[in-house]
mmCIF file of C-alpha atoms and ligand atoms in Angstrom:
data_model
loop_
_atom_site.group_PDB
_atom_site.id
_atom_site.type_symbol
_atom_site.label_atom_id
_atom_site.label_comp_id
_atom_site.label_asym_id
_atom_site.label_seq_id
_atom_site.Cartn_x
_atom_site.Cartn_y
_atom_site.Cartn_z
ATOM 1 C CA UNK A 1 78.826 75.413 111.904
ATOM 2 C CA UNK A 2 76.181 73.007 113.127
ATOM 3 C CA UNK A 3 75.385 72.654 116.822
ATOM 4 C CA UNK A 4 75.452 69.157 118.272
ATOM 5 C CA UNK A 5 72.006 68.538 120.273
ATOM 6 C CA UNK A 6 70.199 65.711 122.224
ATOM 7 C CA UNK A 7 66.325 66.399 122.273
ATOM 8 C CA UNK A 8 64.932 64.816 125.423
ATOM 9 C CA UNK A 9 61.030 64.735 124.963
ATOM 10 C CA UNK A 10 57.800 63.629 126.181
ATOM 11 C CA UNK A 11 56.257 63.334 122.723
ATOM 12 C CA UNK A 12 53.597 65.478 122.319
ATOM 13 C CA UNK A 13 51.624 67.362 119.691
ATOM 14 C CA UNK A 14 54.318 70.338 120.453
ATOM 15 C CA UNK A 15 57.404 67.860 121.105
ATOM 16 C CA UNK A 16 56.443 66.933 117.363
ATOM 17 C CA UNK A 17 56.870 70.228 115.527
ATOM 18 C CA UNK A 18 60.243 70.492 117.761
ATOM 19 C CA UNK A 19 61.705 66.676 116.425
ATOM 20 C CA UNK A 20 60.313 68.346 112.422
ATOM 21 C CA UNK A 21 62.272 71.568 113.103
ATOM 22 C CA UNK A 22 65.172 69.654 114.385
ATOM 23 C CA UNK A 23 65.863 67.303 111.616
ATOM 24 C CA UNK A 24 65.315 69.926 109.320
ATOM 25 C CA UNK A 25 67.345 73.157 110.353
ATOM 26 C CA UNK A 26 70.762 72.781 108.877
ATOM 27 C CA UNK A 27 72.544 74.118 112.114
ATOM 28 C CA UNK A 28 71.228 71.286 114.333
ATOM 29 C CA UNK A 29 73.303 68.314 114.766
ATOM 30 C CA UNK A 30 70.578 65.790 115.999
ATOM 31 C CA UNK A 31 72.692 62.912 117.861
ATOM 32 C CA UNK A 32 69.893 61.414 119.515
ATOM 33 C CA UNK A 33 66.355 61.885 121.198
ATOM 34 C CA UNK A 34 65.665 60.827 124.880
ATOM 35 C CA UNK A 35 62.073 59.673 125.891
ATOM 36 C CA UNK A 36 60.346 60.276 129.397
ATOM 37 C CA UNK A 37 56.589 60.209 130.191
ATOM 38 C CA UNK A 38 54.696 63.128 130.693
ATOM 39 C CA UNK A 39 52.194 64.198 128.053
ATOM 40 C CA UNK A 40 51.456 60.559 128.142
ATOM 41 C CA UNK A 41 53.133 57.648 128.890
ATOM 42 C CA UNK A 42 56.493 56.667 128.104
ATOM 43 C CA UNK A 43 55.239 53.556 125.608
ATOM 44 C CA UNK A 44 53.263 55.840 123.765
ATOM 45 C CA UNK A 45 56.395 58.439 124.067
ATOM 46 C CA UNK A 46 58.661 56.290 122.124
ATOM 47 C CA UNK A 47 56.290 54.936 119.502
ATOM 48 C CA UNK A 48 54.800 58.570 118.905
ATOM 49 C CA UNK A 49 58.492 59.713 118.765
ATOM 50 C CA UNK A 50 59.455 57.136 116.264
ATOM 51 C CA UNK A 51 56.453 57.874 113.952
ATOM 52 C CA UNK A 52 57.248 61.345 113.789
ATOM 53 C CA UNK A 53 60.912 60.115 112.797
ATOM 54 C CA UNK A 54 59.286 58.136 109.824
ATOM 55 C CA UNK A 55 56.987 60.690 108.870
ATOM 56 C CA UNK A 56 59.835 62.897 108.359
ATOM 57 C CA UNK A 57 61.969 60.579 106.707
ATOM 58 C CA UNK A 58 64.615 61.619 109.375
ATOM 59 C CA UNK A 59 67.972 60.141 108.807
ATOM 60 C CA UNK A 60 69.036 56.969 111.693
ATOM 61 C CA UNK A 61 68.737 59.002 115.098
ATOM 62 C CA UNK A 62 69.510 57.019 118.574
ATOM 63 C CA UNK A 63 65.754 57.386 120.533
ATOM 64 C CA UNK A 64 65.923 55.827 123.950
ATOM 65 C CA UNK A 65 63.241 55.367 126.320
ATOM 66 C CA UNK A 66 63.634 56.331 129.898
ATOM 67 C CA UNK A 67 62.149 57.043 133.033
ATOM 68 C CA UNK A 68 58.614 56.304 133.239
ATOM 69 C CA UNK A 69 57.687 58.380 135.912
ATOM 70 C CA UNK A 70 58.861 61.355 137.789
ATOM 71 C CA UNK A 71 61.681 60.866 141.095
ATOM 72 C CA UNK A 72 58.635 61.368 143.894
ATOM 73 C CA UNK A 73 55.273 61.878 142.309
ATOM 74 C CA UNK A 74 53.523 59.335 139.783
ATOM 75 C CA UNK A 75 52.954 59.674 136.584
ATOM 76 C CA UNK A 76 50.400 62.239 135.812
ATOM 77 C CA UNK A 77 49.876 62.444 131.948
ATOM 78 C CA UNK A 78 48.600 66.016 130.435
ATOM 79 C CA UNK A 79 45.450 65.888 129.914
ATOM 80 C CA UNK A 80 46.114 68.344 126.624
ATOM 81 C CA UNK A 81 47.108 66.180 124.366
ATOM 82 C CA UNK A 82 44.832 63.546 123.503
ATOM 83 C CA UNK A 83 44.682 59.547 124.728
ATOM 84 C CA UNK A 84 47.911 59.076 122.257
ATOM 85 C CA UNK A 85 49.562 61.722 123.699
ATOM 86 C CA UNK A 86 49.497 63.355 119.899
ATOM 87 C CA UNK A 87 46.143 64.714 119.742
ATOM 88 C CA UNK A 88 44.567 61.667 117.855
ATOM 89 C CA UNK A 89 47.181 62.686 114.985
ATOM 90 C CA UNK A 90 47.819 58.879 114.767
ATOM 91 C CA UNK A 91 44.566 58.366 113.108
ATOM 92 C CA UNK A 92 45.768 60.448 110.020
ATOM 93 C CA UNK A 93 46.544 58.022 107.470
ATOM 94 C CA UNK A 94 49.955 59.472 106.523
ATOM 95 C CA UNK A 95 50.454 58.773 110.480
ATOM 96 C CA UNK A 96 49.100 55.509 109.899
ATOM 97 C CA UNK A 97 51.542 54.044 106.951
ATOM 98 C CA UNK A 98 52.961 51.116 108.029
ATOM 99 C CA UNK A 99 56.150 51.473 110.518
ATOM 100 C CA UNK A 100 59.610 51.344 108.958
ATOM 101 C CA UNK A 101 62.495 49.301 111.041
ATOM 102 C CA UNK A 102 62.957 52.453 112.951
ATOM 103 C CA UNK A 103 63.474 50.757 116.609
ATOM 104 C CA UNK A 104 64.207 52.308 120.156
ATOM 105 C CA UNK A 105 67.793 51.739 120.921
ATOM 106 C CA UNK A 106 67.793 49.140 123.819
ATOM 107 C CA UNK A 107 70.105 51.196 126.171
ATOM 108 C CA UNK A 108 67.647 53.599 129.281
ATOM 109 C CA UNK A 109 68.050 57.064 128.535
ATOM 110 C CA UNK A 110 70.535 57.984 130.597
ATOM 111 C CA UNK A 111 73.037 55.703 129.201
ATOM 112 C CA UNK A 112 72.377 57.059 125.907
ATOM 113 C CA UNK A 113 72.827 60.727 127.118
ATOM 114 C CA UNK A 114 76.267 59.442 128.948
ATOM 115 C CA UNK A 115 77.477 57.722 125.507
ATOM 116 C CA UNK A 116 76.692 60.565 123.499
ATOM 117 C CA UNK A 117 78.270 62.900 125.990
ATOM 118 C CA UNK A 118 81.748 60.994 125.983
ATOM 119 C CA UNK A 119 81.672 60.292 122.145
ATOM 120 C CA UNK A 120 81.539 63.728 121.171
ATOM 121 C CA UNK A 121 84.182 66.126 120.255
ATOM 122 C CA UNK A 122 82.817 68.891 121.795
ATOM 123 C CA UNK A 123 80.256 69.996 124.498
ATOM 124 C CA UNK A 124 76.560 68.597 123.691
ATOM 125 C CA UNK A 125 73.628 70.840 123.620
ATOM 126 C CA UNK A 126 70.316 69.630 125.654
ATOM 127 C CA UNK A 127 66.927 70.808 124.885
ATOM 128 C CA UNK A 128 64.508 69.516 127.832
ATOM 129 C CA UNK A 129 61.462 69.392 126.331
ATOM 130 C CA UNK A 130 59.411 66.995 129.249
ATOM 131 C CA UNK A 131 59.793 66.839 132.873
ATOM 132 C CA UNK A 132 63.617 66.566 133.348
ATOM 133 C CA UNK A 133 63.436 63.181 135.337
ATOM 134 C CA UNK A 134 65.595 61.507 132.782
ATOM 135 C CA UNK A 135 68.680 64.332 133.398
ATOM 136 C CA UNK A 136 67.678 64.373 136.773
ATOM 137 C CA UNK A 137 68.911 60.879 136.809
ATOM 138 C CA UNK A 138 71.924 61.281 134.298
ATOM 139 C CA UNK A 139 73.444 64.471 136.658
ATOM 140 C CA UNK A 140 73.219 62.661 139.800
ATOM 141 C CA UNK A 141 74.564 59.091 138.173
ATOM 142 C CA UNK A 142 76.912 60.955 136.180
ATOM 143 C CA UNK A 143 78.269 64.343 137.999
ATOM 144 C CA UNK A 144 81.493 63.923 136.266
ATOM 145 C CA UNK A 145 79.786 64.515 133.026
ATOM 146 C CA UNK A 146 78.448 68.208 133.452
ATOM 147 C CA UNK A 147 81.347 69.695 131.908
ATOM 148 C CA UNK A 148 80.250 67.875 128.848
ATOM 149 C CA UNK A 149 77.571 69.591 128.365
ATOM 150 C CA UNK A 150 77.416 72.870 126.733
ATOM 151 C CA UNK A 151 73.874 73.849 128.147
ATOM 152 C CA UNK A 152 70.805 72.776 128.855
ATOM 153 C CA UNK A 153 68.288 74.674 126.875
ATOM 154 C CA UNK A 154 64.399 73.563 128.913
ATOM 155 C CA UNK A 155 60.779 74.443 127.838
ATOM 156 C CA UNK A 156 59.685 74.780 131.185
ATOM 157 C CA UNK A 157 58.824 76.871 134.014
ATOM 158 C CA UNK A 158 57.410 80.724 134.442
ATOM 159 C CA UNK A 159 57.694 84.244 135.844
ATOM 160 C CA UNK A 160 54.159 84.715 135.345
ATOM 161 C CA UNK A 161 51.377 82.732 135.463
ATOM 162 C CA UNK A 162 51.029 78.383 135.107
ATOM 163 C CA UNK A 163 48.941 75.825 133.204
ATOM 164 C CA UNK A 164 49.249 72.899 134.902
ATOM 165 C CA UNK A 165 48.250 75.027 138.168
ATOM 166 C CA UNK A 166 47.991 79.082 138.508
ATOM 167 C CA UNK A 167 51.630 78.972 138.888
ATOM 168 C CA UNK A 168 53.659 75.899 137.780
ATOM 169 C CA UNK A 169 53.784 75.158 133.788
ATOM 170 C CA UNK A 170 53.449 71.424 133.523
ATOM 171 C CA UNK A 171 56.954 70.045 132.701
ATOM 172 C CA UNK A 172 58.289 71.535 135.862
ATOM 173 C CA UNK A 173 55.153 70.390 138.031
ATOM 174 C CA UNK A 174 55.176 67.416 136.819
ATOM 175 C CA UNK A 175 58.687 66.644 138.638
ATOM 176 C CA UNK A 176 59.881 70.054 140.823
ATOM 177 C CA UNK A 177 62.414 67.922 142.346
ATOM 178 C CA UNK A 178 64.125 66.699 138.998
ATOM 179 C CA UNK A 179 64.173 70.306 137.773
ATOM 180 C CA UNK A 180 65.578 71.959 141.002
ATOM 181 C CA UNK A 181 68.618 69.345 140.528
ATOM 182 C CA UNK A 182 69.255 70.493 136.866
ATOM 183 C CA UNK A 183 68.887 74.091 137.733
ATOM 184 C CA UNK A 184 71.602 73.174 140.902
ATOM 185 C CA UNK A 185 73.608 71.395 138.719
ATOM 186 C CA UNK A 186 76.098 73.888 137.615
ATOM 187 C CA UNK A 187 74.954 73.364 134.162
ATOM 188 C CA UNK A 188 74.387 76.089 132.376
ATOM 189 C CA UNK A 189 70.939 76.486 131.659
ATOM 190 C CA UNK A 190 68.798 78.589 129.538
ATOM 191 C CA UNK A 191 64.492 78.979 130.664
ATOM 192 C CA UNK A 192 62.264 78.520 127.663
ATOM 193 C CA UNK A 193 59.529 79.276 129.943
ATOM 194 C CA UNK A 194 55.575 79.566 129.401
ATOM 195 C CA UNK A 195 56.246 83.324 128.927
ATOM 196 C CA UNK A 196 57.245 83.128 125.294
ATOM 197 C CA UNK A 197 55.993 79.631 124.813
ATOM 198 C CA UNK A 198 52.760 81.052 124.988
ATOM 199 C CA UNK A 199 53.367 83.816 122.381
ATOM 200 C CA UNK A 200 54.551 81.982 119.176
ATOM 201 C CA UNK A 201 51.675 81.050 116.883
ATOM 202 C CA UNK A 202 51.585 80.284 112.906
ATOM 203 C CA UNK A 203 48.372 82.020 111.116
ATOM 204 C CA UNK A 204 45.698 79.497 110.265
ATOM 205 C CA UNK A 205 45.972 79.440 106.756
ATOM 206 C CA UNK A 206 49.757 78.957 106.710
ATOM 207 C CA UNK A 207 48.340 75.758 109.224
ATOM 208 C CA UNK A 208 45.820 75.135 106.448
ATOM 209 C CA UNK A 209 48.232 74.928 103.541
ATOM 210 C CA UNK A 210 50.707 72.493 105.440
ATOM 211 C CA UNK A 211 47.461 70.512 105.540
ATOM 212 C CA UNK A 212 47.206 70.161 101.924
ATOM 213 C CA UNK A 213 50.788 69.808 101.231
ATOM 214 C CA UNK A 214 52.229 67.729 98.860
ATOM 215 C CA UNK A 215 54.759 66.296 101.522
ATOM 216 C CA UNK A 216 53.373 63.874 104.490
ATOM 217 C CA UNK A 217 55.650 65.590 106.936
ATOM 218 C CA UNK A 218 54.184 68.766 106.116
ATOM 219 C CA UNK A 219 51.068 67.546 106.400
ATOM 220 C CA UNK A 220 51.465 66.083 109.527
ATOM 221 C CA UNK A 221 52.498 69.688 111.282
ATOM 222 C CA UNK A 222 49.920 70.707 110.120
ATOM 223 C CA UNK A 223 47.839 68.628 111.636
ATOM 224 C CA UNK A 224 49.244 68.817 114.950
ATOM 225 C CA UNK A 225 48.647 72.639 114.623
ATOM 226 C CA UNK A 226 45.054 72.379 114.739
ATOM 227 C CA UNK A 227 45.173 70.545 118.317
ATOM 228 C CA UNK A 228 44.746 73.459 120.414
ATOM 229 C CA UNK A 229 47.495 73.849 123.069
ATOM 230 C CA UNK A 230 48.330 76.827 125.503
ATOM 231 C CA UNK A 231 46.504 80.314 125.957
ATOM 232 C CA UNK A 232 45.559 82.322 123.103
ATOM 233 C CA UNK A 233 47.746 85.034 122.953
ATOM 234 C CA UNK A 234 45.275 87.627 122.035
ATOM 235 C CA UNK A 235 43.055 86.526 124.798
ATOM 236 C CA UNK A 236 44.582 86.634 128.136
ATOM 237 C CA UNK A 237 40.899 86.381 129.638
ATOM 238 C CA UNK A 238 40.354 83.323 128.094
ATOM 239 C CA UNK A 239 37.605 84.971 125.489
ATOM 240 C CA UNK A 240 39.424 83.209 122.495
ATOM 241 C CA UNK A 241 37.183 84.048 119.782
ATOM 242 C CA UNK A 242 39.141 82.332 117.270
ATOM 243 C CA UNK A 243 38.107 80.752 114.060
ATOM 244 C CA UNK A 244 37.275 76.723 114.923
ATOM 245 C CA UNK A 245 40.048 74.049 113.675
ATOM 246 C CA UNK A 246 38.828 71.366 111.443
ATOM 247 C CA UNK A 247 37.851 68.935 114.507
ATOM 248 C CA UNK A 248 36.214 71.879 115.584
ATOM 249 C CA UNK A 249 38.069 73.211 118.587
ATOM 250 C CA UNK A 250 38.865 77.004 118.383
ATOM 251 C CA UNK A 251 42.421 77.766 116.260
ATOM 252 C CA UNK A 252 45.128 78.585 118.469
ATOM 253 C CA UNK A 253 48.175 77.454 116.186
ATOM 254 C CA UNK A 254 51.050 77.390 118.915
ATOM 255 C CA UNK A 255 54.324 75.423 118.196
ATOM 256 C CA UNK A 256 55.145 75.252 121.663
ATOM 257 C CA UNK A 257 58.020 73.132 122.009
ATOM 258 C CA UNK A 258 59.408 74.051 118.298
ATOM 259 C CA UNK A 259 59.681 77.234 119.891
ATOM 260 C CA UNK A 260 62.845 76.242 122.254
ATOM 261 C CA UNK A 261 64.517 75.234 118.728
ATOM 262 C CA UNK A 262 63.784 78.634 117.896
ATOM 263 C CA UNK A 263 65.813 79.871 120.624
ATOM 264 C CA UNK A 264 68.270 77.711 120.216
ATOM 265 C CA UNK A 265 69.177 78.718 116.574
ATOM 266 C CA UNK A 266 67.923 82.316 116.926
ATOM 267 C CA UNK A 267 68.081 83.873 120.553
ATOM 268 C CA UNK A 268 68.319 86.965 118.903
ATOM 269 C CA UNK A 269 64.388 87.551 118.532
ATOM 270 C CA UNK A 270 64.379 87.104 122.799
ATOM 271 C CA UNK A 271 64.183 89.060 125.592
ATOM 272 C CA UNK A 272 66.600 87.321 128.265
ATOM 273 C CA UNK A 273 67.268 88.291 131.531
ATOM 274 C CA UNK A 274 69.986 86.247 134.137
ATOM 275 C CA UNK A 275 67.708 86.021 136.911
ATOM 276 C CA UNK A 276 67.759 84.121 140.088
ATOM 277 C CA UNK A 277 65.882 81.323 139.767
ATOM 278 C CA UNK A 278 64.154 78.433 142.642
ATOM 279 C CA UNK A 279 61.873 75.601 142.297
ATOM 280 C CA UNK A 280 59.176 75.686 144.483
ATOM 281 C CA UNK A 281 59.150 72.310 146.417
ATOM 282 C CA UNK A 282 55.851 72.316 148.643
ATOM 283 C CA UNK A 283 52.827 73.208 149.617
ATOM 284 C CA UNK A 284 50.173 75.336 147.082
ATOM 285 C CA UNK A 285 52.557 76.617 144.660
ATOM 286 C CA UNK A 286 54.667 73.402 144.395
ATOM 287 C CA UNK A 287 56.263 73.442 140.551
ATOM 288 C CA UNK A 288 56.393 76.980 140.266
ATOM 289 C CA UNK A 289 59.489 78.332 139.011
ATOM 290 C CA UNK A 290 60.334 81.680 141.067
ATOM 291 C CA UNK A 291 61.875 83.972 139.140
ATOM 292 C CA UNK A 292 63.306 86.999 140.712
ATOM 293 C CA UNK A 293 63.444 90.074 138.756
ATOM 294 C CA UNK A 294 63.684 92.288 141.839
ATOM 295 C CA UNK A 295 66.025 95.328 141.057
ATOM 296 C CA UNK A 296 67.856 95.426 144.878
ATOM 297 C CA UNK A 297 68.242 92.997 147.465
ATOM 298 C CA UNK A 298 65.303 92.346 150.010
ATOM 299 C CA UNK A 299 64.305 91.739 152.927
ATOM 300 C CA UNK A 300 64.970 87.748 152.400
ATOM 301 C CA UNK A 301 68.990 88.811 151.709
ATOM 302 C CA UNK A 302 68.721 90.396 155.710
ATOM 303 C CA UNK A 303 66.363 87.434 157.088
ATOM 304 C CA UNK A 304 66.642 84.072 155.211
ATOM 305 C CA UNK A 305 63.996 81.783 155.566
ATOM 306 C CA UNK A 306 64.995 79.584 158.319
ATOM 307 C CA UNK A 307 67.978 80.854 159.581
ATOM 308 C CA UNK A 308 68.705 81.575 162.962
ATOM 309 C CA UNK A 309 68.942 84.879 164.974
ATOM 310 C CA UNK A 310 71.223 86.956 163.706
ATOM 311 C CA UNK A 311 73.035 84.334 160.938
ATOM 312 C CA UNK A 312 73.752 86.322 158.117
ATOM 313 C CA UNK A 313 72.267 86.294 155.082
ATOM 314 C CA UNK A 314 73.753 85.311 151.577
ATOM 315 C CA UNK A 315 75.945 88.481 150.888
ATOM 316 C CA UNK A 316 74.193 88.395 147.017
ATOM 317 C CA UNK A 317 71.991 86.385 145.259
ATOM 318 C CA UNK A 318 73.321 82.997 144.013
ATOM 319 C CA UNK A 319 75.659 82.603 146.712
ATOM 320 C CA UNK A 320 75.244 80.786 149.786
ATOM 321 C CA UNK A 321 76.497 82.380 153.059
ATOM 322 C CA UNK A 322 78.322 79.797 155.474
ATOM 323 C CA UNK A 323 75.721 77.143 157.174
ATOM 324 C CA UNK A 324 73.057 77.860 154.663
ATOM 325 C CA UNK A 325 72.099 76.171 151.299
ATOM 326 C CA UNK A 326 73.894 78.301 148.379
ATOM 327 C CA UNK A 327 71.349 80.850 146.714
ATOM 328 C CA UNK A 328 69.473 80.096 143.764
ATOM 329 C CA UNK A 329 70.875 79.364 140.548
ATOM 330 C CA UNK A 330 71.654 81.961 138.000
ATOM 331 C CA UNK A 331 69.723 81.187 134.992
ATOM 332 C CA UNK A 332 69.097 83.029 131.085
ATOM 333 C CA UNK A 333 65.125 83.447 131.502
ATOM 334 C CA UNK A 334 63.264 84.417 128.014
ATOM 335 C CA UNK A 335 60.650 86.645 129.179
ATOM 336 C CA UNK A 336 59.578 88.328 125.670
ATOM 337 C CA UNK A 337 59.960 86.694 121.953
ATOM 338 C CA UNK A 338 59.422 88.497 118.738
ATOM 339 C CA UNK A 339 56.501 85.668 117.805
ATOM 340 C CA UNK A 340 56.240 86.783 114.223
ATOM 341 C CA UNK A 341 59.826 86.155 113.538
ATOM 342 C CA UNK A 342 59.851 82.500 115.020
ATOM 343 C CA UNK A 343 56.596 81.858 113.218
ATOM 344 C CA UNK A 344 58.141 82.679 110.055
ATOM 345 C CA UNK A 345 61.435 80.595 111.189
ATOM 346 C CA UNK A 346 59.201 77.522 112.107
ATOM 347 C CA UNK A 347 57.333 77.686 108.683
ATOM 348 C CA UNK A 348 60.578 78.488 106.638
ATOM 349 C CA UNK A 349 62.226 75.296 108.768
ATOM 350 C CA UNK A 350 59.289 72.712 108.042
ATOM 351 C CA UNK A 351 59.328 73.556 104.079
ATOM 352 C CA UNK A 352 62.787 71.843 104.083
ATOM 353 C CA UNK A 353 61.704 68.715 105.529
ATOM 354 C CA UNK A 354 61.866 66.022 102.428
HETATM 355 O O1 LIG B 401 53.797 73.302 129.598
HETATM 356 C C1 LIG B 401 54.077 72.947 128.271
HETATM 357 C C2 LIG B 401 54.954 71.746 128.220
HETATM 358 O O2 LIG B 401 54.294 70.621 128.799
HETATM 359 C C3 LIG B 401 55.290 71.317 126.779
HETATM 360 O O3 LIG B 401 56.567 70.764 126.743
HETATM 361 C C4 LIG B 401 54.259 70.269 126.487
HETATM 362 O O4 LIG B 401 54.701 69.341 125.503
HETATM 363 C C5 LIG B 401 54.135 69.591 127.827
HETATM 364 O O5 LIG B 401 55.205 68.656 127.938
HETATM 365 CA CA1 LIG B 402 56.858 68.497 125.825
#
């Protein structure tokens, strides 16, 4: 039974080994990919996310362009992933081949998201890849639509520690308001968060032998695996010692985003907990994602942050008592991953790309 998805993306070394593992796992339905800048901007989004199409000789998938910054702050491109926004991938010359008549459907994103969502036949899967502007936009254009959605599924967030600051991972600091009105939606939604991201590598010579390939869309993973993204694993200090990657930055191998697919099609190899969870909205730690794995109710429950003498607090967490806003969302946080098994399910995915 396949599982009908919309990718939204920000297209990306990573968000490119998550479009390869989508169009090639047989139990994802791909209806369409929505584009919003982040990693870089939202031209390059769209182009880089139609190459990758090509490369793979996907079948005809709706790709949309959308919001081209976030709801409050400007754009503020990673600095990761190269000026392309693909780690100077597009200067490989299977990259380069001339472009096919692979186009970006003219409708915005969110239009595209609310056509799929009332064409279906049955709830829609999202996988948030980016900074969730562009569903940030869809929920509060188009409340009426939730129940179409089966969940949203987001790389994003943390319960430990950040990247694009000590405590916010990048897609959620990049717009903390658009992801506190997903997680307040009502939709349920599933963290992907930098705790696992961070885990799931592929061994540098299973990189190296997608570089020599016989298939361009092989080869092109592994090129983008050699563009060093996230901590090393094995390093937690930061003393990577790894081997160097043939443009000579040290191997780190992660498949990031490709590993929220992983999740999608086997949640099995996780360790998920339904947590409480808030976006942070100001001052140092604006972006973080607070996750609360407390095992009783604190002193917050007894004395909630603003509330007046004596109000009572919410009677449990995720609900809101009267006069104050409701408690935090409930969400399905992945705080552990078995990383050899979703290595081995990223490599086994890519070898059935054409
Ligand atoms: O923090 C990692 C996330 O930010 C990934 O989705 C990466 O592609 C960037 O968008
Ligand atoms: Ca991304």
């Amino acid at each position: 039974m396949t599982l009908p998805v919309l990718l939204d993306v920000d297209t990306g070394v990573d968000d490119a080994l998550a479009i390869l593992f989508a169009v090639a796992h047989p139990d994802i339905e791909l209806l369409g990919i929505t584009c919003v800048a982040g990693n870089t901007s939202l031209e390059n989004v769209v182009a880089n996310t139609l190459r990758v199409l090509d490369v793979a000789d996907a079948p005809s998938v709706p790709v949309a362009g959308g919001a081209v910054r976030p709801l409050i702050e400007p754009a503020r491109a990673s600095h990761v992933h190269g000026s392309d926004g693909l780690g100077e991938v597009s200067r490989d010359p299977d990259f380069a081949r001339p472009q096919s008549g692979r186009r970006a459907d003219p409708r915005h994103a969110v239009d595209l998201i609310r056509d799929i969502l009332l064409t279906a036949t049955t709830p829609v899967t999202i996988v948030a890849l980016a900074p969730q502007t562009n569903l940030a936009l869809l929920l509060r254009q188009h409340p009426e639509l939730a129940p179409r959605i089966e969940r949203i599924l987001f790389m994003g967030g943390s319960a430990g520690v950040g990247n694009a600051t000590p405590v916010a991972e990048f897609n959620v600091w990049h717009d903390p308001e658009a992801a506190a009105i997903v997680l307040d939606s009502g939709v349920p939604t599933f963290m992907y968060g930098l705790d696992v991201f961070n885990q799931v590598t592929v061994d540098q010579a299973d990189a190296d032998a997608l570089l020599h390939a016989p298939r361009a869309s092989a080869r092109l993973a592994g090129s983008l695996l050699q563009f060093p993204m996230g901590d090393d694993p094995d390093a937690p200090d930061g003393s990577s010692d790894r081997p160097l990657t043939t443009n000579g930055a040290p191997y780190t191998g992660h498949i990031g985003d490709a590993g929220a697919l992983c999740a999608l099609v086997d949640p099995g190899a996780l360790r998920i907990e339904r947590r409480p969870v808030r976006v942070e909205l100001a001052g140092f730690a604006r972006g973080q994602t607070i996750v609360d794995r407390r095992q009783r109710v604190g002193e917050d429950a007894i004395h909630p942050a603003g509330a007046s003498a004596g109000a009572a607090g919410p009677a449990a967490v995720g609900e809101g008592s009267a006069g104050t806003l409701p408690g935090p969302a409930l969400v399905d946080v992945a705080l552990d991953v078995d990383r050899a098994r979703y290595a081995r399910l990223f490599l086994d995915t890519i070898a059935r790309l054409p």
